[in-house]
XYZ file of C-alpha atoms in Angstrom:
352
model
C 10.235 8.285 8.929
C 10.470 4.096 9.531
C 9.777 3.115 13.263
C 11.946 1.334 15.202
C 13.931 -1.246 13.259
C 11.812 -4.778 14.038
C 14.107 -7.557 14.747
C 14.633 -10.026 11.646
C 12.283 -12.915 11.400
C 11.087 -15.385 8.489
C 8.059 -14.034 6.898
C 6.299 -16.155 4.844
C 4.393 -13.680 2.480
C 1.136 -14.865 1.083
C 0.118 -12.856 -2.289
C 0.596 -12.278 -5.237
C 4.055 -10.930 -6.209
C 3.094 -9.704 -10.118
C 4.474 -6.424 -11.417
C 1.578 -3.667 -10.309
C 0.399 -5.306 -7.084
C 0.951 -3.744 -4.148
C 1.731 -6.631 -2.056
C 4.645 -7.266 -4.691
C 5.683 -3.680 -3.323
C 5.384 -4.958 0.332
C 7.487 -8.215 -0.028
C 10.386 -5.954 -1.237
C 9.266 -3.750 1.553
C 9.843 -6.254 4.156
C 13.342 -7.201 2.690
C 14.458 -3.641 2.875
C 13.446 -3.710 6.288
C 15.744 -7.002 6.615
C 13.365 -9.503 6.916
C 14.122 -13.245 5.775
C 11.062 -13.153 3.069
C 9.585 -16.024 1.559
C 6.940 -15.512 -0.963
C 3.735 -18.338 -1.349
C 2.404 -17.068 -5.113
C -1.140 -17.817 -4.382
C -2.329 -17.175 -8.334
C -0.047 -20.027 -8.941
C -1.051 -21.838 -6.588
C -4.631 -22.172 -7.441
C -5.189 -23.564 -10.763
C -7.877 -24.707 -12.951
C -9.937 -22.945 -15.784
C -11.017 -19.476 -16.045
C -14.867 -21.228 -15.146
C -13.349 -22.270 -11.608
C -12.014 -19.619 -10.917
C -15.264 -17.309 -11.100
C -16.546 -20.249 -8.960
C -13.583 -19.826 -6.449
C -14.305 -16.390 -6.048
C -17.660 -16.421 -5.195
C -17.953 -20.022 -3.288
C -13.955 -20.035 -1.609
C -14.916 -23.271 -0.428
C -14.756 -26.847 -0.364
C -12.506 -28.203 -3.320
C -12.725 -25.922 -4.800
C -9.793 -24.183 -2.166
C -8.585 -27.725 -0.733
C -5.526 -28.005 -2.901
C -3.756 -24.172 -2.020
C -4.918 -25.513 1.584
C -2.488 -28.592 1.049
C 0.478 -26.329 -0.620
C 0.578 -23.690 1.893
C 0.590 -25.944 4.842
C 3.285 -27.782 3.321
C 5.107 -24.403 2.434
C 4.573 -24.237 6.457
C 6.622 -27.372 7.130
C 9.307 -26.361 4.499
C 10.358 -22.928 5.580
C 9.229 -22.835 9.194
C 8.266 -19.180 9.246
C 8.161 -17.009 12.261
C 4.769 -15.080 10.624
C 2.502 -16.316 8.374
C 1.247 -12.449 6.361
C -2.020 -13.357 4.719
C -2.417 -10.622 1.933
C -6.435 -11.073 1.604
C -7.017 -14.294 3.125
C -9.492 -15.257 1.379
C -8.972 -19.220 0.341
C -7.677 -20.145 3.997
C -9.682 -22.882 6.056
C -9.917 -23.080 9.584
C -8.255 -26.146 10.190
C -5.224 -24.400 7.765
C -4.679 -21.603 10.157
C -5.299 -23.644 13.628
C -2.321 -25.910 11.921
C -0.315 -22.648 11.709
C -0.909 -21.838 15.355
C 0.613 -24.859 16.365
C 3.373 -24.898 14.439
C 3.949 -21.318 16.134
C 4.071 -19.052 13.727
C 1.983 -15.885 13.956
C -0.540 -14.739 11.592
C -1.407 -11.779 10.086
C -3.883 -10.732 8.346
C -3.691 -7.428 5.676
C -7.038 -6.502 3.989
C -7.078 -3.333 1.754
C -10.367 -4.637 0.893
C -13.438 -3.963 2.933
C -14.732 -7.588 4.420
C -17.356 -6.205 6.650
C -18.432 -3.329 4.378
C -21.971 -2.944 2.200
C -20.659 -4.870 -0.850
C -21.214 -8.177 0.888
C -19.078 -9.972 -1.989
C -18.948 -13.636 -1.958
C -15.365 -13.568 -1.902
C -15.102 -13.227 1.903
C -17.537 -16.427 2.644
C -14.262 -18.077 3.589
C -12.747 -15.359 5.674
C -15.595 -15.007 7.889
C -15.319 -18.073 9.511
C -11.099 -17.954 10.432
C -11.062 -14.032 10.656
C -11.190 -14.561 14.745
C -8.036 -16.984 14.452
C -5.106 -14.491 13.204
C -2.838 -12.932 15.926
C -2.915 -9.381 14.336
C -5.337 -7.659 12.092
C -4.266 -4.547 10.090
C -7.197 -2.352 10.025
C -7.352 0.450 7.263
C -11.001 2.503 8.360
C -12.133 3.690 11.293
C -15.391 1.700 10.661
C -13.368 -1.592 11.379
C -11.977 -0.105 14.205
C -15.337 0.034 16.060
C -15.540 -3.642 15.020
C -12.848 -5.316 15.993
C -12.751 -3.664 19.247
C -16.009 -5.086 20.130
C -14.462 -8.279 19.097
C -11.497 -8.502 21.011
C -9.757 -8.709 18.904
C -5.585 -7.746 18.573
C -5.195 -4.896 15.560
C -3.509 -2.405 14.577
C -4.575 1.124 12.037
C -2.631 1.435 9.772
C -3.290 2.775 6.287
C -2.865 2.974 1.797
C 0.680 3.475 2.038
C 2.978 4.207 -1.062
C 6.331 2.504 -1.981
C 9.264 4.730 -1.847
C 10.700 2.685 -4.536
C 7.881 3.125 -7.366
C 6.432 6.321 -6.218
C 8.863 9.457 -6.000
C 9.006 12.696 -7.430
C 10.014 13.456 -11.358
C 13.196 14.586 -12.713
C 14.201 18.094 -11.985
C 13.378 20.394 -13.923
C 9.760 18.919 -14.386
C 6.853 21.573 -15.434
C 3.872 22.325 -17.092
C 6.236 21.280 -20.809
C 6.433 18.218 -19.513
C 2.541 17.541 -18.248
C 0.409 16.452 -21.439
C -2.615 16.042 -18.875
C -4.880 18.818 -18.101
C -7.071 17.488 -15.518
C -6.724 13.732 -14.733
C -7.866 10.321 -13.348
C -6.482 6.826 -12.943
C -8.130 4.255 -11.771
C -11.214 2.293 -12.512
C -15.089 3.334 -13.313
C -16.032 2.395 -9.553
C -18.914 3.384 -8.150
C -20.560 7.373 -9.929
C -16.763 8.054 -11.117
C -17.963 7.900 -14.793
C -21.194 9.690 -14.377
C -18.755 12.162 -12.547
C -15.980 12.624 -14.757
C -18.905 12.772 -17.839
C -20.207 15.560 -16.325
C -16.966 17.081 -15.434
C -15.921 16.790 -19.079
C -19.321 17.420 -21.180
C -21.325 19.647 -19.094
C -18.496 21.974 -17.401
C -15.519 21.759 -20.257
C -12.906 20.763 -18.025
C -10.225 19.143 -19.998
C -10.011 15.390 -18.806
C -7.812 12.268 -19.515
C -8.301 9.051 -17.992
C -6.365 5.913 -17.741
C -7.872 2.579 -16.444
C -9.273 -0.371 -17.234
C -12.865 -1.469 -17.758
C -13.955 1.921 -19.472
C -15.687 0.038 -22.493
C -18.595 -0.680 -19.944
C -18.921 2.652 -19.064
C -17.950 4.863 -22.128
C -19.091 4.554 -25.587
C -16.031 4.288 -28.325
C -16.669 7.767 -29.286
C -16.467 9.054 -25.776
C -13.623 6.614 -25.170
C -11.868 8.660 -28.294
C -12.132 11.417 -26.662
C -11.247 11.027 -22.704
C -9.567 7.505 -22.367
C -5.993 7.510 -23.189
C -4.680 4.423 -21.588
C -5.974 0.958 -20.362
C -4.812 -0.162 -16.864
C -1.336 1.459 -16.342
C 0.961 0.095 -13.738
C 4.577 0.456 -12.579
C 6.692 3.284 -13.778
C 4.005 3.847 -16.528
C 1.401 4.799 -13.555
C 4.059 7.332 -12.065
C 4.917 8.637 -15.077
C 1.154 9.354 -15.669
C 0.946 10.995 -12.383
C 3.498 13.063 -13.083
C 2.244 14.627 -17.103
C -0.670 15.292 -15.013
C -1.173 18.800 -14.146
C -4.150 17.905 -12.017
C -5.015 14.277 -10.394
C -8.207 13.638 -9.185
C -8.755 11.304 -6.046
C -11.648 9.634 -4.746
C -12.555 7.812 -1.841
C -14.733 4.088 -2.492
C -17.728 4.664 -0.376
C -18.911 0.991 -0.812
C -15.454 -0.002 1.092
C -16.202 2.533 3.569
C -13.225 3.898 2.857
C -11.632 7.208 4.909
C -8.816 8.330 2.195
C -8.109 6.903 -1.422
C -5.060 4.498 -2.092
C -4.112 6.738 -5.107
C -3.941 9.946 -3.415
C -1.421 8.794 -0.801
C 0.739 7.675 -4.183
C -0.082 11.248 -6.162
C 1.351 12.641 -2.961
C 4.518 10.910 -3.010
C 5.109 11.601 -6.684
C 4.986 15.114 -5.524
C 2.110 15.922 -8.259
C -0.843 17.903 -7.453
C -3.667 16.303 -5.841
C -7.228 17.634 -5.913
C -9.234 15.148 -4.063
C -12.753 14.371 -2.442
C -13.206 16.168 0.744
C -13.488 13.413 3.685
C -12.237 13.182 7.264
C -9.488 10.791 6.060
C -8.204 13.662 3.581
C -8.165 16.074 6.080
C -6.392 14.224 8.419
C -3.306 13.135 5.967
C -3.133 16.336 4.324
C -3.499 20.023 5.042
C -6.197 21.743 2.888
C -4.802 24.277 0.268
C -1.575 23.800 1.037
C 0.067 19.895 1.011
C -3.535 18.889 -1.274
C -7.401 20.806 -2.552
C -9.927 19.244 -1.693
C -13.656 19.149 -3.541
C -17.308 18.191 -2.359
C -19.497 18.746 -5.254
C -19.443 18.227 -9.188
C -18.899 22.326 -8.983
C -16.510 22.400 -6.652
C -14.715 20.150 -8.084
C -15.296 22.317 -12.111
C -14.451 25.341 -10.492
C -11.314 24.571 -8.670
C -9.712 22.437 -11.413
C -10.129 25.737 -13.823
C -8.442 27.659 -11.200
C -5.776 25.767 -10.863
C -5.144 24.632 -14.367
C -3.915 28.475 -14.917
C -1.594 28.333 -11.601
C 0.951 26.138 -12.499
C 3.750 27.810 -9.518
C 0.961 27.333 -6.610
C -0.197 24.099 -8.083
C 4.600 22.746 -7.753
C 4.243 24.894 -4.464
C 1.179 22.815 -3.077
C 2.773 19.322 -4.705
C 6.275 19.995 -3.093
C 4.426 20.675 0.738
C 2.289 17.015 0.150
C 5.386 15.157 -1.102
C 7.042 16.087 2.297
C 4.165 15.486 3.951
C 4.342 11.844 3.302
C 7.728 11.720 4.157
C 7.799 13.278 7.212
C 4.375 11.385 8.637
C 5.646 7.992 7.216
C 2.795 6.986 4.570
C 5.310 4.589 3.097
C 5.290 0.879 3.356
C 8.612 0.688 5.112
C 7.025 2.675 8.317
C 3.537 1.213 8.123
C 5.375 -2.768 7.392
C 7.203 -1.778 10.210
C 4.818 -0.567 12.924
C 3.138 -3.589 11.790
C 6.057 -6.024 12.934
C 6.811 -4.082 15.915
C 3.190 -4.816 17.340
C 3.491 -8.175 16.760
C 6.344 -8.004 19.773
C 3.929 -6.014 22.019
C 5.622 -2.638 21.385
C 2.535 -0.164 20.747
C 3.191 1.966 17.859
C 2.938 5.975 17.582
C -0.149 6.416 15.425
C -0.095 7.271 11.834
């Protein structure tokens, strides 16, 4: 379901257009939706050793940004873009996007990250001090909401949106043969997800697999040996992952005040059973016990993935209901990309 067909402009994309990023998913979104892209590789762009770059990320200031300042204004000047889409603006001066403005493009700016959230990283130092400038902020919780209206300042909600293109449903035919996973997670050890899933695993016996990077910090070897089965997977590997998974977990990131998780909008849309953290967001996007199962405790959580582990035909039933969900409501990036572009023109667009 895409909303109306936005006009065609020249989009000058800023982000990082590597295999597994998401914003590589939305630059081919935007061309599908026939927009003139042009893409400004900011991890090119920057430079210098591995020691600057820690420094850039925690002090996005001064020189140490200066010279991405210089190439994107003069990627500006080359291609004359209609928009300027800032994926994570977080390098951008104020003089950088005031020199946009007047060149008359509009900005946007697109933040799956939380800016104004309890982490207070010192990646956003930069960001607070242009965030008023862009024309259009795409707003992803309903705790920026209350924000930026106070602000007043020009947004639109939108949300974790999968791409049609990477995330669909497996071959037919596809059953519990085919699923090597019992009960699984992908994704990173953020925030009690390893206490969590050790608990899960070693206290209630629930068969679990995980996939993701940065488990050595969490997990001894031997415990890696026995739960860990893959490093960061990306691509076709990550749907394919989804898909040998009988169950898949999803969580919400509390510190990013998040309302639903990325991951279970893309479990959806491979049309693989989702059994996810109860939260508002959850509810909203999917109906309980029948398009996703939801959890709020350790036990809850135990109890319902042996239940379902033995009901393979209502676990395809409940996995065929959320893949249509998704469809039907739009949570891909060709609606959201294109609500998105449609506000930009004034037209106010249907809620997702």
């Amino acid at each position: 379901m895409t909303s109306h067909h936005p006009r065609k402009r020249r989009i000058l994309y800023i982000g990082n257009p590597r295999p597994g990023q998401t914003s590589a998913y939305r630059m081919e979104s935007l061309r599908r939706l026939a927009q003139d892209v042009v893409v400004f590789d900011v991890p090119a762009h920057l430079g210098g050793s591995k020691l600057v770059g820690v420094l850039r990320s925690r002090f996005p200031e001064g020189p140490l940004v200066s010279r991405i300042n210089r190439q994107l204004l003069h990627a500006v000047d080359e291609h004359q873009p209609d928009v300027v889409f800032f994926d994570k603006p977080i390098y951008f001066t104020r003089s950088t996007i005031a020199a946009i403005k007047r060149r008359r493009a509009l900005t946007v700016s697109y933040n799956q990250d939380n800016p104004f959230g309890p982490r207070k990283d010192g990646v956003w130092r930069q960001f607070y001090k242009v965030f008023r400038l862009f024309d259009l902020h795409c707003l992803f919780r309903k705790a920026d909401v209350a924000r930026y209206q106070t602000w007043g300042l020009n947004f639109i909600e939108t949300m974790f949106s999968f791409d049609p293109v990477m995330q669909f449903p497996p071959p037919v035919g596809w059953s519990d043969t085919n699923r090597t996973r019992e009960v699984s997670y992908i994704g990173s050890p953020l925030e009690d997800r390893p206490q969590f899933l050790w608990d899960l695993a070693e206290r209630h016996q629930v068969p679990i697999s995980i996939s993701g990077p940065r488990w050595e910090k969490f997990f001894s070897e031997e415990l890696r040996s026995r739960y860990v089965t893959h490093g960061y997977l990306k691509d076709s590997e990550y749907r394919e992952n989804i898909w040998k998974s009988k169950i898949n977990l999803g969580f919400i990131t509390h510190k990013n005040e998040d309302d639903i998780g990325h991951k279970s909008i893309e479990i959806a849309a491979c049309q693989s059973f989702l059994l996810a953290v109860r939260s508002a967001g959850h509810a909203a996007c999917f109906e309980e016990d029948q398009e996703a199962v939801f959890f709020s405790s350790l036990e809850e959580c135990a109890d319902k993935s042996r239940f379902y582990l033995d009901r393979p035909d209502l676990r395809q039933a409940i996995a065929l209901r959320a893949r249509a969900r998704v469809v039907r409501s739009g949570y891909d990036n060709d609606s959201q990309l294109a609500r998105i572009l449609n506000k930009l023109d004034g037209q106010e667009p249907a809620k997702t």
